[in-house]
Coordinates of C-alpha atoms in Angstrom, one line a residue:
Chain A
X232 CA 106.9 124.5 146.8
X233 CA 109.5 121.7 146.3
X234 CA 106.9 119.5 144.4
X235 CA 106.7 121.8 142.2
X236 CA 109.9 122.5 141.2
X237 CA 110.2 118.1 140.4
X238 CA 107.1 118.7 137.8
X239 CA 108.5 122.0 136.4
X240 CA 112.2 120.0 135.7
X241 CA 110.4 116.8 134.0
X242 CA 108.4 119.4 132.5
X243 CA 111.7 120.8 131.2
X244 CA 113.3 117.3 130.1
X245 CA 109.9 116.3 128.0
X246 CA 109.2 119.4 126.6
X247 CA 113.0 119.7 125.0
X248 CA 114.9 116.3 124.6
X249 CA 117.5 118.1 123.3
X250 CA 119.1 120.2 126.1
X251 CA 121.7 118.6 129.1
X252 CA 120.0 117.8 132.4
X253 CA 122.3 119.7 133.7
X254 CA 121.1 122.8 132.4
X255 CA 117.4 121.9 133.0
X256 CA 118.6 121.9 136.3
X257 CA 120.4 125.2 136.4
X258 CA 116.6 127.1 134.4
X259 CA 114.6 125.0 137.1
X260 CA 117.2 126.3 140.1
X261 CA 116.9 130.2 138.3
X262 CA 113.3 129.9 138.6
X263 CA 113.0 129.1 141.9
X264 CA 115.8 131.7 143.0
X265 CA 113.5 134.5 141.5
X266 CA 110.9 133.1 143.4
X267 CA 112.9 132.9 146.7
X268 CA 111.2 134.8 149.4
X269 CA 114.1 134.8 151.9
X270 CA 116.0 137.7 152.7
X271 CA 119.7 136.4 154.0
X272 CA 122.2 134.4 151.5
X273 CA 122.4 131.8 154.1
X274 CA 118.4 131.0 153.4
X275 CA 119.3 131.0 150.1
X276 CA 121.5 128.8 150.5
X277 CA 120.0 126.2 152.6
X278 CA 117.0 126.6 150.1
X279 CA 119.2 125.8 147.4
X280 CA 121.3 123.0 148.7
X281 CA 117.1 121.3 149.3
X282 CA 116.3 121.9 146.0
X283 CA 119.5 120.4 144.5
X284 CA 118.5 117.4 146.5
X285 CA 115.4 116.9 145.4
X286 CA 116.1 117.6 141.8
X287 CA 118.5 114.5 142.2
X288 CA 116.0 112.2 143.7
X289 CA 114.5 112.8 140.1
X290 CA 116.9 112.2 137.9
X291 CA 120.4 111.2 139.8
X292 CA 123.4 111.4 137.0
X293 CA 126.2 113.8 138.0
X294 CA 125.4 115.8 135.2
X295 CA 122.6 117.2 137.7
X296 CA 125.3 117.3 140.6
X297 CA 127.1 119.2 138.4
X298 CA 124.7 121.8 137.9
X299 CA 123.3 122.4 140.7
X300 CA 127.4 123.0 142.5
X301 CA 128.2 125.3 139.8
X302 CA 125.1 127.4 140.4
X303 CA 126.3 127.0 144.2
X304 CA 129.3 128.3 143.3
X305 CA 128.0 130.9 141.0
X306 CA 125.6 132.4 143.9
X307 CA 128.5 132.5 146.2
X308 CA 130.8 134.4 143.9
X309 CA 128.3 137.1 143.4
X310 CA 127.1 137.7 146.8
X311 CA 130.7 137.9 147.8
X312 CA 130.6 141.3 145.4
X313 CA 127.8 143.0 146.9
X314 CA 125.9 143.0 150.7
X315 CA 123.0 144.2 149.6
X316 CA 120.8 141.5 149.1
X317 CA 118.6 143.0 147.0
X318 CA 121.1 144.4 144.6
X319 CA 122.8 141.2 145.1
X320 CA 119.4 139.2 143.9
X321 CA 118.5 141.5 140.7
X322 CA 122.5 140.7 139.2
X323 CA 122.4 136.9 139.9
X324 CA 119.0 136.6 138.1
X325 CA 120.6 139.2 135.3
X326 CA 124.0 136.6 135.6
X327 CA 122.2 133.4 135.5
X328 CA 120.1 134.2 132.2
X329 CA 123.3 135.3 130.6
X330 CA 125.1 132.1 131.7
X331 CA 121.9 130.3 130.6
X332 CA 122.5 131.9 126.9
X333 CA 126.6 131.3 126.5
X334 CA 125.7 127.7 127.6
X335 CA 123.4 127.1 124.8
X336 CA 126.2 128.3 122.3
X337 CA 128.8 125.4 123.9
X338 CA 127.3 123.2 121.6
X339 CA 127.8 124.7 118.7
X340 CA 131.6 125.5 119.9
X341 CA 132.4 122.6 120.7
X342 CA 131.2 121.4 116.8
X343 CA 133.5 124.0 115.8
X344 CA 136.8 122.7 117.5
X345 CA 136.0 119.2 117.0
X346 CA 135.0 118.7 113.5
X347 CA 138.4 119.8 111.7
X348 CA 139.8 116.0 113.8
X349 CA 137.4 114.5 111.6
X350 CA 139.8 113.6 108.0
X351 CA 137.6 112.4 104.9
X352 CA 137.4 109.0 105.2
X353 CA 137.6 108.8 108.4
X354 CA 136.0 105.3 110.4
X355 CA 134.8 106.8 113.4
X356 CA 133.7 104.6 116.5
X357 CA 131.1 106.2 119.3
X358 CA 129.3 104.6 122.3
X359 CA 125.4 104.7 123.0
X360 CA 123.5 108.5 122.1
X361 CA 125.3 111.4 122.7
X362 CA 124.2 114.9 122.0
X363 CA 127.1 116.9 121.8
X364 CA 128.9 113.8 119.0
X365 CA 125.9 113.8 117.2
X366 CA 126.2 118.2 116.7
X367 CA 129.8 117.5 116.4
X368 CA 129.0 114.9 113.6
X369 CA 126.4 117.2 111.8
X370 CA 129.3 120.0 111.5
X371 CA 131.5 117.3 109.9
X372 CA 128.6 116.4 107.7
X373 CA 128.2 120.4 106.6
X374 CA 131.7 120.8 105.6
X375 CA 131.4 118.3 103.3
X376 CA 133.5 115.7 104.9
X377 CA 132.7 112.2 104.3
X378 CA 133.2 109.3 107.1
X379 CA 131.3 106.5 108.8
X380 CA 130.1 105.5 112.1
X381 CA 130.4 102.2 114.1
X382 CA 127.9 102.5 117.4
X383 CA 127.9 100.3 119.8
X384 CA 124.4 98.8 120.9
X385 CA 124.8 100.2 124.4
X386 CA 123.0 97.6 126.6
X387 CA 120.4 97.6 128.5
X388 CA 118.9 100.4 127.5
X389 CA 119.6 100.3 123.5
X390 CA 120.6 103.7 123.7
X391 CA 123.1 102.9 120.3
X392 CA 119.8 101.8 118.5
X393 CA 118.2 105.5 118.4
X394 CA 121.9 107.1 118.0
X395 CA 122.4 104.9 114.7
X396 CA 118.7 106.5 113.8
X397 CA 119.6 110.3 113.9
X398 CA 123.1 109.2 112.4
X399 CA 120.6 107.6 109.3
X400 CA 118.7 111.1 109.3
X401 CA 121.9 113.0 108.4
X402 CA 122.4 110.2 105.9
X403 CA 125.8 109.0 107.4
X404 CA 126.4 105.2 107.0
X405 CA 126.1 103.9 110.3
X406 CA 127.1 100.3 111.9
X407 CA 125.7 99.0 115.2
X408 CA 127.4 96.5 117.4
X409 CA 127.5 94.7 119.7
X410 CA 129.2 95.8 122.7
X411 CA 130.8 92.9 122.9
X412 CA 132.4 93.4 119.3
X413 CA 134.3 96.5 120.3
X414 CA 137.8 94.8 120.5
X415 CA 136.9 92.9 117.1
X416 CA 136.2 96.3 115.2
X417 CA 138.9 98.5 117.1
X418 CA 141.5 97.7 114.6
X419 CA 138.9 99.1 111.6
X420 CA 138.6 102.2 113.2
X421 CA 140.5 105.5 112.9
X422 CA 138.9 107.2 116.2
X423 CA 137.0 106.7 118.5
X424 CA 134.3 109.4 119.6
X425 CA 132.3 110.0 123.0
X426 CA 130.4 112.1 125.0
X427 CA 130.5 112.4 128.5
X428 CA 128.0 112.5 131.3
X429 CA 130.3 114.4 133.5
X430 CA 133.8 115.4 133.9
X431 CA 135.8 114.8 137.1
X432 CA 138.6 116.3 138.7
X433 CA 141.8 114.4 137.2
X434 CA 140.8 114.8 134.2
X435 CA 139.0 110.9 133.3
X436 CA 135.2 110.6 132.8
X437 CA 131.9 109.5 133.3
X438 CA 130.2 107.8 130.8
X439 CA 127.7 105.2 130.4
X440 CA 128.8 101.8 131.2
X441 CA 131.1 100.7 128.4
X442 CA 133.2 103.3 128.3
X443 CA 136.0 102.2 129.9
X444 CA 136.5 99.3 127.9
X445 CA 136.5 101.2 124.1
X446 CA 138.6 103.8 126.1
X447 CA 141.4 100.5 127.0
X448 CA 141.1 98.6 123.3
X449 CA 141.9 102.1 122.1
X450 CA 145.1 102.4 124.0
X451 CA 145.7 98.8 123.0
X452 CA 145.8 99.6 119.3
X453 CA 147.2 103.0 119.5
X454 CA 143.9 104.6 118.5
X455 CA 143.3 108.1 119.6
X456 CA 140.2 108.6 122.3
X457 CA 138.2 111.7 121.9
X458 CA 135.9 112.7 124.1
X459 CA 133.8 116.4 123.9
X460 CA 132.1 117.5 127.1
X461 CA 130.2 121.1 127.7
X462 CA 132.0 122.8 130.8
X463 CA 129.3 122.7 132.4
X464 CA 129.9 119.0 133.1
X465 CA 133.1 119.2 135.4
X466 CA 132.2 118.0 138.6
X467 CA 134.7 118.3 141.8
X468 CA 135.4 114.5 142.0
X469 CA 138.4 112.7 142.2
X470 CA 137.7 108.6 142.0
X471 CA 141.1 106.4 142.0
X472 CA 139.1 103.5 140.6
X473 CA 135.0 102.2 140.0
X474 CA 134.3 101.7 143.5
X475 CA 135.3 105.4 144.1
X476 CA 132.4 106.0 142.4
X477 CA 129.6 107.1 144.5
X478 CA 126.7 104.9 144.7
X479 CA 124.2 107.7 143.5
X480 CA 125.3 107.9 139.9
X481 CA 126.2 104.5 139.4
X482 CA 121.8 103.7 139.4
X483 CA 118.9 105.4 138.3
X484 CA 117.3 107.7 141.1
X485 CA 113.9 105.1 141.6
X486 CA 116.3 102.3 142.2
X487 CA 118.3 103.6 145.0
X488 CA 114.9 104.7 146.8
X489 CA 113.0 101.4 146.4
X490 CA 116.2 98.8 146.2
X491 CA 118.1 98.3 149.8
X492 CA 120.6 95.7 148.0
X493 CA 122.5 97.0 145.5
X494 CA 125.1 94.2 144.7
X495 CA 122.0 92.9 142.3
X496 CA 121.8 95.8 140.1
X497 CA 123.7 96.7 137.4
X498 CA 125.1 100.1 137.1
X499 CA 124.4 102.3 135.0
X500 CA 128.3 104.6 134.4
X501 CA 131.8 103.9 134.9
X502 CA 134.8 105.8 135.0
X503 CA 137.2 106.4 132.6
X504 CA 141.1 107.2 133.7
X505 CA 142.4 109.9 131.9
X506 CA 145.7 108.4 130.8
X507 CA 143.3 106.8 128.6
X508 CA 141.8 110.0 127.2
X509 CA 143.8 111.7 123.9
X510 CA 142.3 114.9 123.7
X511 CA 138.6 116.6 125.6
X512 CA 137.0 119.1 123.9
X513 CA 134.8 121.9 125.6
X514 CA 134.0 125.1 125.1
X515 CA 136.9 126.9 126.9
X516 CA 138.6 125.3 123.8
X517 CA 140.4 122.1 123.3
X518 CA 142.2 120.6 126.8
X519 CA 144.9 117.6 127.3
X520 CA 143.6 115.8 130.5
X521 CA 145.7 117.7 132.4
X522 CA 144.5 120.7 131.9
X523 CA 141.1 120.2 133.1
X524 CA 141.8 119.9 136.9
X525 CA 143.9 124.0 136.5
X526 CA 140.0 125.1 134.6
X527 CA 138.2 123.7 138.0
X528 CA 140.8 124.9 140.3
X529 CA 140.3 128.4 138.6
X530 CA 137.1 127.9 139.4
X531 CA 136.4 126.8 142.9
X532 CA 139.4 128.3 144.6
Chain B
X119 CA 143.5 148.8 118.7
X120 CA 140.9 146.6 116.5
X121 CA 142.1 148.2 113.8
X122 CA 145.7 147.7 114.8
X123 CA 145.3 144.1 115.1
X124 CA 142.7 142.9 111.9
X125 CA 145.3 144.7 109.9
X126 CA 148.5 142.4 111.9
X127 CA 145.8 139.5 111.7
X128 CA 145.7 139.6 108.1
X129 CA 149.2 140.1 107.1
X130 CA 149.6 137.3 109.4
X131 CA 147.2 135.0 107.8
X132 CA 148.9 135.9 104.2
X133 CA 152.4 134.9 105.8
X134 CA 151.5 131.9 107.0
X135 CA 150.3 130.5 103.7
X136 CA 152.8 131.3 101.9
X137 CA 154.9 128.8 104.6
X138 CA 152.5 126.7 106.3
X139 CA 155.7 124.9 107.6
X140 CA 157.6 127.9 109.3
X141 CA 155.0 128.2 112.4
X142 CA 157.6 130.3 114.1
X143 CA 155.7 133.5 112.0
X144 CA 152.1 132.6 112.8
X145 CA 153.6 132.5 116.6
X146 CA 154.7 135.9 116.8
X147 CA 152.3 137.6 115.0
X148 CA 150.0 135.5 118.3
X149 CA 152.9 137.2 120.3
X150 CA 151.9 141.0 119.3
X151 CA 148.3 140.3 118.9
X152 CA 148.5 139.5 122.8
X153 CA 150.8 142.3 123.6
X154 CA 148.5 144.9 121.8
X155 CA 145.4 143.1 123.8
X156 CA 147.5 143.1 127.1
X157 CA 148.6 147.2 126.4
X158 CA 144.8 147.8 126.3
X159 CA 143.8 145.8 129.2
X160 CA 145.9 147.7 130.7
X161 CA 145.0 151.4 129.6
X162 CA 141.3 150.4 129.8
X163 CA 141.5 150.1 133.7
X164 CA 141.4 146.4 133.9
X165 CA 143.5 145.0 136.2
X166 CA 146.2 142.9 135.1
X167 CA 145.2 140.2 137.9
X168 CA 142.4 139.5 135.4
X169 CA 142.1 136.1 133.5
X170 CA 142.2 136.8 129.5
X171 CA 141.7 133.0 129.3
X172 CA 137.9 131.6 128.8
X173 CA 137.0 130.0 132.1
X174 CA 134.2 128.5 134.4
X175 CA 134.8 131.3 136.5
X176 CA 134.7 133.9 133.5
X177 CA 131.6 132.2 132.8
X178 CA 129.7 132.4 135.8
X179 CA 130.6 136.2 136.3
X180 CA 131.0 138.2 134.0
X181 CA 128.4 140.6 133.4
X182 CA 128.2 140.8 129.3
X183 CA 130.0 139.7 126.0
X184 CA 133.2 140.3 125.2
X185 CA 134.6 144.0 124.7
X186 CA 135.7 145.5 121.8
X187 CA 138.7 147.3 121.2
X188 CA 137.7 150.6 119.6
X189 CA 138.5 152.8 122.5
X190 CA 141.3 155.0 121.0
X191 CA 144.0 155.6 123.7
X192 CA 147.2 157.9 122.5
X193 CA 149.8 156.6 124.8
X194 CA 148.7 153.0 123.2
X195 CA 151.2 153.0 120.8
X196 CA 154.1 153.9 122.7
X197 CA 153.2 151.4 125.0
X198 CA 153.0 148.5 122.6
X199 CA 156.2 149.4 120.8
X200 CA 158.1 149.0 123.8
X201 CA 156.7 146.1 124.4
X202 CA 157.9 144.6 121.5
X203 CA 161.1 145.7 121.8
X204 CA 160.8 144.0 125.1
X205 CA 159.9 140.8 123.1
X206 CA 162.9 141.1 120.8
X207 CA 165.3 141.3 123.4
X208 CA 164.0 137.9 125.0
X209 CA 164.1 136.5 121.5
X210 CA 167.5 137.2 121.0
X211 CA 168.9 135.7 124.3
X212 CA 166.8 132.2 124.2
X213 CA 170.0 130.1 122.8
X214 CA 171.5 131.7 126.0
X215 CA 169.3 131.2 128.3
X216 CA 168.4 127.6 127.7
X217 CA 172.8 127.1 127.2
X218 CA 172.8 128.5 131.4
X219 CA 170.7 125.6 131.8
X220 CA 173.1 122.6 130.5
X221 CA 175.0 122.2 133.7
X222 CA 172.1 121.0 135.4
X223 CA 171.2 118.3 133.1
X224 CA 175.0 117.2 131.8
X225 CA 177.1 115.5 134.3
X226 CA 180.9 114.2 133.5
X227 CA 181.6 110.6 132.0
X228 CA 177.8 111.4 130.0
X229 CA 177.1 109.4 126.6
X230 CA 174.4 111.8 125.3
X231 CA 172.8 110.9 121.6
X232 CA 171.2 113.2 119.8
X233 CA 170.5 113.9 115.4
X234 CA 170.8 116.4 112.8
X235 CA 172.4 119.9 113.2
X236 CA 170.5 121.8 115.7
X237 CA 171.7 125.3 116.7
X238 CA 170.4 125.3 120.5
X239 CA 171.6 121.7 121.4
X240 CA 175.0 122.7 120.1
X241 CA 175.2 126.0 121.8
X242 CA 173.5 123.9 124.9
X243 CA 176.3 120.8 125.0
X244 CA 178.8 123.6 124.5
X245 CA 178.4 125.5 127.1
X246 CA 178.2 122.2 129.4
X247 CA 181.8 121.4 128.1
X248 CA 183.2 123.9 129.4
X249 CA 183.1 122.5 132.9
X250 CA 182.2 118.7 132.5
X251 CA 183.9 116.1 129.9
X252 CA 181.6 113.6 128.0
X253 CA 180.7 112.6 125.0
X254 CA 178.3 113.0 122.0
X255 CA 177.3 110.5 119.4
X256 CA 175.0 112.1 116.6
X257 CA 172.9 110.4 114.0
X258 CA 173.8 111.8 110.7
X259 CA 169.9 112.7 110.0
X260 CA 170.1 110.9 106.0
X261 CA 169.6 112.0 103.2
X262 CA 170.8 115.6 104.1
X263 CA 173.3 114.5 106.4
X264 CA 173.5 117.4 108.5
X265 CA 174.6 115.5 111.7
X266 CA 177.9 115.6 110.2
X267 CA 178.3 119.6 110.7
X268 CA 177.2 119.2 113.9
X269 CA 180.2 116.6 114.7
X270 CA 182.4 118.8 113.1
X271 CA 181.1 121.8 115.7
X272 CA 181.4 119.9 118.5
X273 CA 184.8 118.1 118.1
X274 CA 185.7 121.9 117.4
X275 CA 185.5 122.0 121.2
X276 CA 187.5 119.4 122.0
X277 CA 184.1 117.0 122.5
X278 CA 184.6 113.3 122.5
X279 CA 182.1 113.0 119.2
X280 CA 181.1 109.4 116.9
X281 CA 178.9 110.3 113.8
X282 CA 176.8 107.1 113.0
X283 CA 174.4 106.1 110.7
X284 CA 170.4 106.7 110.9
X285 CA 170.3 102.6 110.9
X286 CA 172.2 102.1 114.2
X287 CA 170.3 103.8 116.2
X288 CA 168.3 101.4 117.8
X289 CA 172.0 99.0 118.4
X290 CA 173.4 102.0 120.3
X291 CA 170.8 103.0 121.9
X292 CA 171.7 100.8 125.4
X293 CA 174.7 102.3 125.8
X294 CA 173.0 106.0 126.0
X295 CA 172.7 107.7 128.9
X296 CA 170.5 110.9 127.5
X297 CA 169.1 111.9 124.3
X298 CA 168.4 116.0 123.2
X299 CA 167.7 117.3 120.6
X300 CA 166.3 120.2 118.9
X301 CA 162.8 120.7 117.0
X302 CA 161.2 122.6 114.5
X303 CA 157.4 123.3 116.0
X304 CA 156.0 122.1 119.5
X305 CA 152.3 120.9 119.2
X306 CA 149.9 122.4 121.6
X307 CA 149.2 118.7 123.1
X308 CA 153.5 118.9 123.6
X309 CA 154.6 116.7 120.5
X310 CA 156.8 117.6 118.0
X311 CA 157.1 118.4 114.3
X312 CA 161.1 117.9 114.3
X313 CA 163.6 116.5 111.6
X314 CA 163.0 113.0 109.8
X315 CA 164.3 110.4 111.6
X316 CA 163.2 112.0 115.2
X317 CA 160.5 109.6 115.5
X318 CA 162.1 106.3 115.0
X319 CA 164.9 107.6 118.0
X320 CA 162.1 108.7 120.6
X321 CA 160.9 105.3 120.3
X322 CA 163.9 103.6 121.0
X323 CA 164.4 105.9 123.4
X324 CA 161.1 105.2 125.3
X325 CA 162.2 101.2 124.8
X326 CA 165.2 101.6 126.7
X327 CA 163.9 104.1 129.2
X328 CA 166.1 107.0 128.3
X329 CA 165.4 110.4 128.9
X330 CA 164.8 112.1 125.9
X331 CA 165.2 116.4 126.3
X332 CA 164.1 118.3 124.0
X333 CA 165.8 122.1 123.5
X334 CA 163.4 124.6 122.2
X335 CA 163.1 128.2 122.9
X336 CA 159.1 128.8 123.5
X337 CA 158.8 131.2 119.9
X338 CA 158.4 127.6 118.6
X339 CA 155.6 126.8 120.9
X340 CA 152.5 126.6 118.5
X341 CA 148.6 126.2 119.2
X342 CA 148.0 123.5 116.3
X343 CA 147.2 120.2 116.7
X344 CA 147.8 117.1 114.6
X345 CA 144.6 117.5 112.3
X346 CA 143.4 117.5 109.2
X347 CA 145.1 120.3 107.0
X348 CA 148.3 117.8 107.6
X349 CA 150.1 121.5 106.8
X350 CA 153.4 120.8 108.6
X351 CA 154.2 117.6 105.7
X352 CA 157.1 119.4 103.3
X353 CA 158.4 117.0 100.7
X354 CA 161.4 118.3 98.5
X355 CA 163.4 116.8 95.9
X356 CA 163.9 113.0 95.9
X357 CA 167.2 113.8 94.1
X358 CA 168.8 113.2 97.8
X359 CA 167.3 109.8 98.1
X360 CA 168.2 108.6 94.6
X361 CA 169.5 110.9 92.1
X362 CA 168.4 111.3 88.8
X363 CA 171.4 109.5 87.0
X364 CA 169.4 106.2 88.2
X365 CA 167.4 107.0 85.1
X366 CA 165.9 103.6 84.4
X367 CA 164.4 102.8 87.4
X368 CA 162.9 105.9 87.7
X369 CA 160.2 105.5 86.0
X370 CA 159.3 102.3 87.8
X371 CA 159.3 103.6 91.4
X372 CA 158.2 106.5 93.7
X373 CA 160.4 108.4 96.0
X374 CA 159.3 110.7 98.7
X375 CA 161.5 112.7 100.9
X376 CA 159.9 114.0 103.7
X377 CA 161.6 116.8 105.6
X378 CA 159.8 116.2 109.3
X379 CA 158.2 112.9 111.5
X380 CA 155.8 113.4 114.2
X381 CA 156.5 112.8 117.8
X382 CA 154.0 112.2 120.4
X383 CA 154.0 113.5 123.8
X384 CA 154.3 110.7 125.3
X385 CA 157.8 109.7 124.6
X386 CA 159.2 113.0 125.7
X387 CA 161.0 113.2 129.3
X388 CA 161.4 117.1 129.6
X389 CA 161.5 120.4 127.6
X390 CA 163.7 122.8 128.0
X391 CA 163.2 126.7 127.2
X392 CA 164.6 130.2 127.8
X393 CA 162.1 129.9 130.7
X394 CA 163.1 126.6 132.4
X395 CA 162.6 123.3 132.3
X396 CA 159.1 121.9 131.9
X397 CA 156.9 118.4 130.9
X398 CA 154.9 117.9 128.2
X399 CA 151.9 117.8 130.2
X400 CA 152.3 121.2 131.4
X401 CA 152.4 122.8 127.9
X402 CA 148.4 123.7 127.8
X403 CA 150.2 126.5 130.0
X404 CA 152.7 127.7 128.7
X405 CA 150.3 128.2 125.7
X406 CA 147.7 130.4 127.8
X407 CA 150.2 132.4 128.9
X408 CA 151.6 133.6 125.7
X409 CA 148.6 133.6 123.4
X410 CA 145.2 134.9 123.6
X411 CA 142.8 131.8 122.9
X412 CA 140.9 133.9 120.0
X413 CA 144.2 134.2 117.9
X414 CA 144.8 130.5 117.6
X415 CA 142.6 130.5 114.7
X416 CA 144.7 133.0 113.0

């Protein structure tokens, strides 16, 4: 049954490359909930925890963890309201569907909030491949703005090239630059816009490796650093430095399973502290980094 | 009440379009809309604890999409009028509320700097002067030189006042203990739209690590960000900068006379408003208490 879970998850990610991995995880977990034969909330929780473990084994990114935690929280909140298990399960399934529908609208909400911040003639710097940033830039093009974009190549998987291709399709002038050229290009740029894989409690973000460097350069040259992220990426971590980010997020799932000595491996993500971020655009509104922890507290306490 | 809200929203849009730099008009419209929503919610039977804001919690627990306001309730009108009267009383008392906090922030033998003329700061300093002895340096704030009027009013209360030109701000800053200013608008990220010259003052204060205190009532808090519209830019006749009598030069040069300045939130230490003192990073919370997110765009 858990093996089917892995298959369904992989299939979801394959068939719909545009969907965020957290949403795919939540969809899979909802399907798992529908098929669950248990009779108690405790049983449900433990089987869900096992399911989330397996999903992290497929895709070890922060987003899957945040999606899973959100789903667990959703279960706990609903179970507090209804004591009868079968009624509770019906309500959960209904609310789960509504949640998935709302979440699919979140990228458009963010694009609507963010595109007024892109002025005519702006030069934007972005990092690696982010579907949310792509949506924001699409919205800016639709509102007839002219701007140009610099994308970092983003080694080791050259995700920046993928981003550049997608932007060229929208007729946006794009230049791909080396990761090392960020300091050089920063003086030409008007604003920096990046996505996030996870937003942590302090208001900082976890994103593809290289983001921290860009944020530091932007701060040094007084350029605004904007982050776009959906609210389901908020996660209950509080790293104080790079070492505090758990190893299970830094490396791909296969590497964690096969390799014992991680000091030779290159990490895939880094942590950017909230003092370097100007504003976060989420489907809950435009937030300053200090507002993020408020949102998390409202949910989890 | 849905119709009432649409009516108010339309009028609000017309008024803000007429003079975009007067943000308090829009703010008041948003406050009234929030009042209506609250009164409607109270009558509709929803508990007062329930959060009107979007939040992760609401995303997970809500049973359906947002409510509509079509159910009529006869007592709604009276409740709304009462709530608006309370709002009016609050507005009338703002300057006094701010002035009451003066004694906590101003101590004896301090040198305070301010710029231009602000009624709120005037009341603040006058209240402190009743019990403490301190000096005030006023930057004159060219080209309108409203600083002169401020100095005259302060000296009438026997406060030792000095007027100086804007160019001398940095030179004098090392002797100043605190900078207290008023503002035109507070933006959603904690930044200010204030009278031209305030950014210079703020940068000089940051350089000398002098605390910058902004005295402003809550109705100046606006849920907008600095973005493309730049509608706060207001330019007036450059007559003040270079008079029309200098005819020959006028053809060869461009003269601007901006009225407002943008001050980023990192330069501000404290906001003193009618509800107390707050840090700039807390502004988002005050905003969520005053306005409903659906009303941010009128």
